[in-house]
Amino acid sequence: MTFFEWLAAVCRELGWGVMRAHDLLDDPRWSDMYESGLPPPQAAEKARRDGLA
């Protein structure tokens, strides 16, 4: 899964439109979660906990 595909999946988990993934591409917090291997559902949970969502 590419980073953008992963972001789109996270957006779906958060109930956001998939196109919002474009806005997240340059935020290192998201790329750090992707690179650490966090699955989209867990990344969405972490985003909620950390106030990103």
mmCIF file of the N, C-alpha and C atoms, coordinates in Angstrom:
data_MODEL
# 
_entry.id   MODEL 
# 
loop_
_atom_site.group_PDB 
_atom_site.id 
_atom_site.type_symbol 
_atom_site.label_atom_id 
_atom_site.label_alt_id 
_atom_site.label_comp_id 
_atom_site.label_asym_id 
_atom_site.label_entity_id 
_atom_site.label_seq_id 
_atom_site.pdbx_PDB_ins_code 
_atom_site.Cartn_x 
_atom_site.Cartn_y 
_atom_site.Cartn_z 
_atom_site.occupancy 
_atom_site.B_iso_or_equiv 
_atom_site.pdbx_formal_charge 
_atom_site.auth_seq_id 
_atom_site.auth_comp_id 
_atom_site.auth_asym_id 
_atom_site.auth_atom_id 
_atom_site.pdbx_PDB_model_num 
ATOM 1   N N  . MET A 1 1  ? 0.852   -1.173 0.000  1.00 0.00 ? 1  MET A N  1 
ATOM 2   C CA . MET A 1 1  ? 0.000   0.000  0.000  1.00 0.00 ? 1  MET A CA 1 
ATOM 3   C C  . MET A 1 1  ? 0.901   1.240  0.000  1.00 0.00 ? 1  MET A C  1 
ATOM 4   N N  . THR A 1 2  ? 0.646   2.138  -0.920 1.00 0.00 ? 2  THR A N  1 
ATOM 5   C CA . THR A 1 2  ? 1.420   3.383  -0.967 1.00 0.00 ? 2  THR A CA 1 
ATOM 6   C C  . THR A 1 2  ? 0.992   4.298  0.181  1.00 0.00 ? 2  THR A C  1 
ATOM 7   N N  . PHE A 1 3  ? 1.798   5.315  0.426  1.00 0.00 ? 3  PHE A N  1 
ATOM 8   C CA . PHE A 1 3  ? 1.479   6.275  1.478  1.00 0.00 ? 3  PHE A CA 1 
ATOM 9   C C  . PHE A 1 3  ? 0.130   6.940  1.202  1.00 0.00 ? 3  PHE A C  1 
ATOM 10  N N  . PHE A 1 4  ? -0.113  7.336  -0.047 1.00 0.00 ? 4  PHE A N  1 
ATOM 11  C CA . PHE A 1 4  ? -1.380  8.000  -0.354 1.00 0.00 ? 4  PHE A CA 1 
ATOM 12  C C  . PHE A 1 4  ? -2.557  7.047  -0.159 1.00 0.00 ? 4  PHE A C  1 
ATOM 13  N N  . GLU A 1 5  ? -2.423  5.809  -0.569 1.00 0.00 ? 5  GLU A N  1 
ATOM 14  C CA . GLU A 1 5  ? -3.494  4.823  -0.355 1.00 0.00 ? 5  GLU A CA 1 
ATOM 15  C C  . GLU A 1 5  ? -3.755  4.636  1.140  1.00 0.00 ? 5  GLU A C  1 
ATOM 16  N N  . TRP A 1 6  ? -2.689  4.599  1.906  1.00 0.00 ? 6  TRP A N  1 
ATOM 17  C CA . TRP A 1 6  ? -2.812  4.460  3.352  1.00 0.00 ? 6  TRP A CA 1 
ATOM 18  C C  . TRP A 1 6  ? -3.537  5.669  3.937  1.00 0.00 ? 6  TRP A C  1 
ATOM 19  N N  . LEU A 1 7  ? -3.143  6.874  3.505  1.00 0.00 ? 7  LEU A N  1 
ATOM 20  C CA . LEU A 1 7  ? -3.816  8.089  3.983  1.00 0.00 ? 7  LEU A CA 1 
ATOM 21  C C  . LEU A 1 7  ? -5.298  8.077  3.621  1.00 0.00 ? 7  LEU A C  1 
ATOM 22  N N  . ALA A 1 8  ? -5.619  7.652  2.417  1.00 0.00 ? 8  ALA A N  1 
ATOM 23  C CA . ALA A 1 8  ? -7.020  7.578  1.997  1.00 0.00 ? 8  ALA A CA 1 
ATOM 24  C C  . ALA A 1 8  ? -7.791  6.612  2.894  1.00 0.00 ? 8  ALA A C  1 
ATOM 25  N N  . ALA A 1 9  ? -7.180  5.497  3.249  1.00 0.00 ? 9  ALA A N  1 
ATOM 26  C CA . ALA A 1 9  ? -7.824  4.523  4.135  1.00 0.00 ? 9  ALA A CA 1 
ATOM 27  C C  . ALA A 1 9  ? -8.024  5.119  5.533  1.00 0.00 ? 9  ALA A C  1 
ATOM 28  N N  . VAL A 1 10 ? -7.042  5.861  6.014  1.00 0.00 ? 10 VAL A N  1 
ATOM 29  C CA . VAL A 1 10 ? -7.178  6.514  7.317  1.00 0.00 ? 10 VAL A CA 1 
ATOM 30  C C  . VAL A 1 10 ? -8.317  7.531  7.263  1.00 0.00 ? 10 VAL A C  1 
ATOM 31  N N  . CYS A 1 11 ? -8.386  8.291  6.192  1.00 0.00 ? 11 CYS A N  1 
ATOM 32  C CA . CYS A 1 11 ? -9.466  9.269  6.037  1.00 0.00 ? 11 CYS A CA 1 
ATOM 33  C C  . CYS A 1 11 ? -10.826 8.576  6.078  1.00 0.00 ? 11 CYS A C  1 
ATOM 34  N N  . ARG A 1 12 ? -10.948 7.447  5.403  1.00 0.00 ? 12 ARG A N  1 
ATOM 35  C CA . ARG A 1 12 ? -12.211 6.696  5.441  1.00 0.00 ? 12 ARG A CA 1 
ATOM 36  C C  . ARG A 1 12 ? -12.530 6.268  6.871  1.00 0.00 ? 12 ARG A C  1 
ATOM 37  N N  . GLU A 1 13 ? -11.512 5.805  7.595  1.00 0.00 ? 13 GLU A N  1 
ATOM 38  C CA . GLU A 1 13 ? -11.711 5.395  8.996  1.00 0.00 ? 13 GLU A CA 1 
ATOM 39  C C  . GLU A 1 13 ? -12.206 6.565  9.856  1.00 0.00 ? 13 GLU A C  1 
ATOM 40  N N  . LEU A 1 14 ? -11.747 7.753  9.531  1.00 0.00 ? 14 LEU A N  1 
ATOM 41  C CA . LEU A 1 14 ? -12.126 8.941  10.300 1.00 0.00 ? 14 LEU A CA 1 
ATOM 42  C C  . LEU A 1 14 ? -13.439 9.552  9.822  1.00 0.00 ? 14 LEU A C  1 
ATOM 43  N N  . GLY A 1 15 ? -13.987 9.005  8.738  1.00 0.00 ? 15 GLY A N  1 
ATOM 44  C CA . GLY A 1 15 ? -15.232 9.549  8.196  1.00 0.00 ? 15 GLY A CA 1 
ATOM 45  C C  . GLY A 1 15 ? -15.027 10.802 7.365  1.00 0.00 ? 15 GLY A C  1 
ATOM 46  N N  . TRP A 1 16 ? -13.794 11.020 6.936  1.00 0.00 ? 16 TRP A N  1 
ATOM 47  C CA . TRP A 1 16 ? -13.462 12.168 6.099  1.00 0.00 ? 16 TRP A CA 1 
ATOM 48  C C  . TRP A 1 16 ? -13.515 11.764 4.640  1.00 0.00 ? 16 TRP A C  1 
ATOM 49  N N  . GLY A 1 17 ? -13.693 12.734 3.771  1.00 0.00 ? 17 GLY A N  1 
ATOM 50  C CA . GLY A 1 17 ? -13.598 12.481 2.344  1.00 0.00 ? 17 GLY A CA 1 
ATOM 51  C C  . GLY A 1 17 ? -12.180 12.063 1.975  1.00 0.00 ? 17 GLY A C  1 
ATOM 52  N N  . VAL A 1 18 ? -12.061 11.155 1.051  1.00 0.00 ? 18 VAL A N  1 
ATOM 53  C CA . VAL A 1 18 ? -10.762 10.617 0.651  1.00 0.00 ? 18 VAL A CA 1 
ATOM 54  C C  . VAL A 1 18 ? -9.841  11.722 0.125  1.00 0.00 ? 18 VAL A C  1 
ATOM 55  N N  . MET A 1 19 ? -10.400 12.729 -0.498 1.00 0.00 ? 19 MET A N  1 
ATOM 56  C CA . MET A 1 19 ? -9.566  13.795 -1.054 1.00 0.00 ? 19 MET A CA 1 
ATOM 57  C C  . MET A 1 19 ? -8.846  14.604 0.024  1.00 0.00 ? 19 MET A C  1 
ATOM 58  N N  . ARG A 1 20 ? -9.290  14.491 1.249  1.00 0.00 ? 20 ARG A N  1 
ATOM 59  C CA . ARG A 1 20 ? -8.597  15.185 2.341  1.00 0.00 ? 20 ARG A CA 1 
ATOM 60  C C  . ARG A 1 20 ? -7.181  14.643 2.524  1.00 0.00 ? 20 ARG A C  1 
ATOM 61  N N  . ALA A 1 21 ? -6.944  13.438 2.047  1.00 0.00 ? 21 ALA A N  1 
ATOM 62  C CA . ALA A 1 21 ? -5.605  12.844 2.139  1.00 0.00 ? 21 ALA A CA 1 
ATOM 63  C C  . ALA A 1 21 ? -4.548  13.752 1.510  1.00 0.00 ? 21 ALA A C  1 
ATOM 64  N N  . HIS A 1 22 ? -4.919  14.497 0.474  1.00 0.00 ? 22 HIS A N  1 
ATOM 65  C CA . HIS A 1 22 ? -3.972  15.423 -0.165 1.00 0.00 ? 22 HIS A CA 1 
ATOM 66  C C  . HIS A 1 22 ? -3.457  16.450 0.840  1.00 0.00 ? 22 HIS A C  1 
ATOM 67  N N  . ASP A 1 23 ? -4.335  16.888 1.748  1.00 0.00 ? 23 ASP A N  1 
ATOM 68  C CA . ASP A 1 23 ? -3.952  17.900 2.739  1.00 0.00 ? 23 ASP A CA 1 
ATOM 69  C C  . ASP A 1 23 ? -2.984  17.353 3.783  1.00 0.00 ? 23 ASP A C  1 
ATOM 70  N N  . LEU A 1 24 ? -2.929  16.033 3.918  1.00 0.00 ? 24 LEU A N  1 
ATOM 71  C CA . LEU A 1 24 ? -2.120  15.415 4.963  1.00 0.00 ? 24 LEU A CA 1 
ATOM 72  C C  . LEU A 1 24 ? -0.746  14.956 4.480  1.00 0.00 ? 24 LEU A C  1 
ATOM 73  N N  . LEU A 1 25 ? -0.521  15.006 3.187  1.00 0.00 ? 25 LEU A N  1 
ATOM 74  C CA . LEU A 1 25 ? 0.709   14.451 2.614  1.00 0.00 ? 25 LEU A CA 1 
ATOM 75  C C  . LEU A 1 25 ? 1.991   15.037 3.197  1.00 0.00 ? 25 LEU A C  1 
ATOM 76  N N  . ASP A 1 26 ? 1.996   16.307 3.493  1.00 0.00 ? 26 ASP A N  1 
ATOM 77  C CA . ASP A 1 26 ? 3.227   16.965 3.941  1.00 0.00 ? 26 ASP A CA 1 
ATOM 78  C C  . ASP A 1 26 ? 3.390   17.002 5.454  1.00 0.00 ? 26 ASP A C  1 
ATOM 79  N N  . ASP A 1 27 ? 2.432   16.444 6.185  1.00 0.00 ? 27 ASP A N  1 
ATOM 80  C CA . ASP A 1 27 ? 2.502   16.456 7.649  1.00 0.00 ? 27 ASP A CA 1 
ATOM 81  C C  . ASP A 1 27 ? 3.302   15.244 8.121  1.00 0.00 ? 27 ASP A C  1 
ATOM 82  N N  . PRO A 1 28 ? 4.454   15.465 8.744  1.00 0.00 ? 28 PRO A N  1 
ATOM 83  C CA . PRO A 1 28 ? 5.309   14.342 9.137  1.00 0.00 ? 28 PRO A CA 1 
ATOM 84  C C  . PRO A 1 28 ? 4.678   13.421 10.181 1.00 0.00 ? 28 PRO A C  1 
ATOM 85  N N  . ARG A 1 29 ? 3.684   13.889 10.910 1.00 0.00 ? 29 ARG A N  1 
ATOM 86  C CA . ARG A 1 29 ? 3.034   13.012 11.900 1.00 0.00 ? 29 ARG A CA 1 
ATOM 87  C C  . ARG A 1 29 ? 2.362   11.833 11.219 1.00 0.00 ? 29 ARG A C  1 
ATOM 88  N N  . TRP A 1 30 ? 1.783   12.087 10.037 1.00 0.00 ? 30 TRP A N  1 
ATOM 89  C CA . TRP A 1 30 ? 1.118   11.014 9.297  1.00 0.00 ? 30 TRP A CA 1 
ATOM 90  C C  . TRP A 1 30 ? 2.138   10.081 8.660  1.00 0.00 ? 30 TRP A C  1 
ATOM 91  N N  . SER A 1 31 ? 3.177   10.651 8.062  1.00 0.00 ? 31 SER A N  1 
ATOM 92  C CA . SER A 1 31 ? 4.188   9.793  7.427  1.00 0.00 ? 31 SER A CA 1 
ATOM 93  C C  . SER A 1 31 ? 4.934   8.960  8.471  1.00 0.00 ? 31 SER A C  1 
ATOM 94  N N  . ASP A 1 32 ? 5.098   9.501  9.676  1.00 0.00 ? 32 ASP A N  1 
ATOM 95  C CA . ASP A 1 32 ? 5.732   8.724  10.744 1.00 0.00 ? 32 ASP A CA 1 
ATOM 96  C C  . ASP A 1 32 ? 4.887   7.507  11.108 1.00 0.00 ? 32 ASP A C  1 
ATOM 97  N N  . MET A 1 33 ? 3.577   7.695  11.193 1.00 0.00 ? 33 MET A N  1 
ATOM 98  C CA . MET A 1 33 ? 2.687   6.565  11.500 1.00 0.00 ? 33 MET A CA 1 
ATOM 99  C C  . MET A 1 33 ? 2.736   5.524  10.384 1.00 0.00 ? 33 MET A C  1 
ATOM 100 N N  . TYR A 1 34 ? 2.741   6.002  9.140  1.00 0.00 ? 34 TYR A N  1 
ATOM 101 C CA . TYR A 1 34 ? 2.806   5.092  7.990  1.00 0.00 ? 34 TYR A CA 1 
ATOM 102 C C  . TYR A 1 34 ? 4.103   4.298  8.014  1.00 0.00 ? 34 TYR A C  1 
ATOM 103 N N  . GLU A 1 35 ? 5.207   4.985  8.207  1.00 0.00 ? 35 GLU A N  1 
ATOM 104 C CA . GLU A 1 35 ? 6.519   4.332  8.184  1.00 0.00 ? 35 GLU A CA 1 
ATOM 105 C C  . GLU A 1 35 ? 6.714   3.364  9.348  1.00 0.00 ? 35 GLU A C  1 
ATOM 106 N N  . SER A 1 36 ? 5.997   3.582  10.436 1.00 0.00 ? 36 SER A N  1 
ATOM 107 C CA . SER A 1 36 ? 6.109   2.670  11.571 1.00 0.00 ? 36 SER A CA 1 
ATOM 108 C C  . SER A 1 36 ? 5.237   1.427  11.385 1.00 0.00 ? 36 SER A C  1 
ATOM 109 N N  . GLY A 1 37 ? 4.451   1.400  10.294 1.00 0.00 ? 37 GLY A N  1 
ATOM 110 C CA . GLY A 1 37 ? 3.648   0.222  9.984  1.00 0.00 ? 37 GLY A CA 1 
ATOM 111 C C  . GLY A 1 37 ? 2.291   0.185  10.654 1.00 0.00 ? 37 GLY A C  1 
ATOM 112 N N  . LEU A 1 38 ? 1.839   1.309  11.182 1.00 0.00 ? 38 LEU A N  1 
ATOM 113 C CA . LEU A 1 38 ? 0.540   1.363  11.840 1.00 0.00 ? 38 LEU A CA 1 
ATOM 114 C C  . LEU A 1 38 ? -0.580  1.163  10.818 1.00 0.00 ? 38 LEU A C  1 
ATOM 115 N N  . PRO A 1 39 ? -1.466  0.195  11.033 1.00 0.00 ? 39 PRO A N  1 
ATOM 116 C CA . PRO A 1 39 ? -2.585  -0.002 10.100 1.00 0.00 ? 39 PRO A CA 1 
ATOM 117 C C  . PRO A 1 39 ? -3.545  1.185  10.167 1.00 0.00 ? 39 PRO A C  1 
ATOM 118 N N  . PRO A 1 40 ? -4.279  1.457  9.086  1.00 0.00 ? 40 PRO A N  1 
ATOM 119 C CA . PRO A 1 40 ? -5.176  2.612  9.060  1.00 0.00 ? 40 PRO A CA 1 
ATOM 120 C C  . PRO A 1 40 ? -6.149  2.709  10.247 1.00 0.00 ? 40 PRO A C  1 
ATOM 121 N N  . PRO A 1 41 ? -6.790  1.613  10.689 1.00 0.00 ? 41 PRO A N  1 
ATOM 122 C CA . PRO A 1 41 ? -7.699  1.770  11.836 1.00 0.00 ? 41 PRO A CA 1 
ATOM 123 C C  . PRO A 1 41 ? -6.977  2.240  13.106 1.00 0.00 ? 41 PRO A C  1 
ATOM 124 N N  . GLN A 1 42 ? -5.797  1.733  13.339 1.00 0.00 ? 42 GLN A N  1 
ATOM 125 C CA . GLN A 1 42 ? -5.036  2.147  14.519 1.00 0.00 ? 42 GLN A CA 1 
ATOM 126 C C  . GLN A 1 42 ? -4.497  3.563  14.363 1.00 0.00 ? 42 GLN A C  1 
ATOM 127 N N  . ALA A 1 43 ? -4.140  3.937  13.144 1.00 0.00 ? 43 ALA A N  1 
ATOM 128 C CA . ALA A 1 43 ? -3.678  5.307  12.894 1.00 0.00 ? 43 ALA A CA 1 
ATOM 129 C C  . ALA A 1 43 ? -4.822  6.289  13.145 1.00 0.00 ? 43 ALA A C  1 
ATOM 130 N N  . ALA A 1 44 ? -6.026  5.919  12.757 1.00 0.00 ? 44 ALA A N  1 
ATOM 131 C CA . ALA A 1 44 ? -7.182  6.784  13.005 1.00 0.00 ? 44 ALA A CA 1 
ATOM 132 C C  . ALA A 1 44 ? -7.420  6.934  14.511 1.00 0.00 ? 44 ALA A C  1 
ATOM 133 N N  . GLU A 1 45 ? -7.299  5.853  15.245 1.00 0.00 ? 45 GLU A N  1 
ATOM 134 C CA . GLU A 1 45 ? -7.444  5.920  16.710 1.00 0.00 ? 45 GLU A CA 1 
ATOM 135 C C  . GLU A 1 45 ? -6.390  6.833  17.304 1.00 0.00 ? 45 GLU A C  1 
ATOM 136 N N  . LYS A 1 46 ? -5.145  6.676  16.876 1.00 0.00 ? 46 LYS A N  1 
ATOM 137 C CA . LYS A 1 46 ? -4.060  7.513  17.385 1.00 0.00 ? 46 LYS A CA 1 
ATOM 138 C C  . LYS A 1 46 ? -4.300  8.972  17.028 1.00 0.00 ? 46 LYS A C  1 
ATOM 139 N N  . ALA A 1 47 ? -4.774  9.235  15.832 1.00 0.00 ? 47 ALA A N  1 
ATOM 140 C CA . ALA A 1 47 ? -5.056  10.611 15.413 1.00 0.00 ? 47 ALA A CA 1 
ATOM 141 C C  . ALA A 1 47 ? -6.119  11.239 16.325 1.00 0.00 ? 47 ALA A C  1 
ATOM 142 N N  . ARG A 1 48 ? -7.119  10.463 16.658 1.00 0.00 ? 48 ARG A N  1 
ATOM 143 C CA . ARG A 1 48 ? -8.156  10.972 17.569 1.00 0.00 ? 48 ARG A CA 1 
ATOM 144 C C  . ARG A 1 48 ? -7.552  11.262 18.950 1.00 0.00 ? 48 ARG A C  1 
ATOM 145 N N  . ARG A 1 49 ? -6.760  10.330 19.455 1.00 0.00 ? 49 ARG A N  1 
ATOM 146 C CA . ARG A 1 49 ? -6.135  10.501 20.773 1.00 0.00 ? 49 ARG A CA 1 
ATOM 147 C C  . ARG A 1 49 ? -5.211  11.725 20.805 1.00 0.00 ? 49 ARG A C  1 
ATOM 148 N N  . ASP A 1 50 ? -4.464  11.906 19.720 1.00 0.00 ? 50 ASP A N  1 
ATOM 149 C CA . ASP A 1 50 ? -3.471  12.984 19.660 1.00 0.00 ? 50 ASP A CA 1 
ATOM 150 C C  . ASP A 1 50 ? -4.043  14.322 19.204 1.00 0.00 ? 50 ASP A C  1 
ATOM 151 N N  . GLY A 1 51 ? -5.344  14.380 18.947 1.00 0.00 ? 51 GLY A N  1 
ATOM 152 C CA . GLY A 1 51 ? -5.970  15.624 18.541 1.00 0.00 ? 51 GLY A CA 1 
ATOM 153 C C  . GLY A 1 51 ? -5.774  16.005 17.094 1.00 0.00 ? 51 GLY A C  1 
ATOM 154 N N  . LEU A 1 52 ? -5.383  15.045 16.264 1.00 0.00 ? 52 LEU A N  1 
ATOM 155 C CA . LEU A 1 52 ? -5.209  15.329 14.836 1.00 0.00 ? 52 LEU A CA 1 
ATOM 156 C C  . LEU A 1 52 ? -6.536  15.225 14.087 1.00 0.00 ? 52 LEU A C  1 
ATOM 157 N N  . ALA A 1 53 ? -7.495  14.601 14.703 1.00 0.00 ? 53 ALA A N  1 
ATOM 158 C CA . ALA A 1 53 ? -8.802  14.396 14.054 1.00 0.00 ? 53 ALA A CA 1 
ATOM 159 C C  . ALA A 1 53 ? -9.907  14.976 14.887 1.00 0.00 ? 53 ALA A C  1 
# 
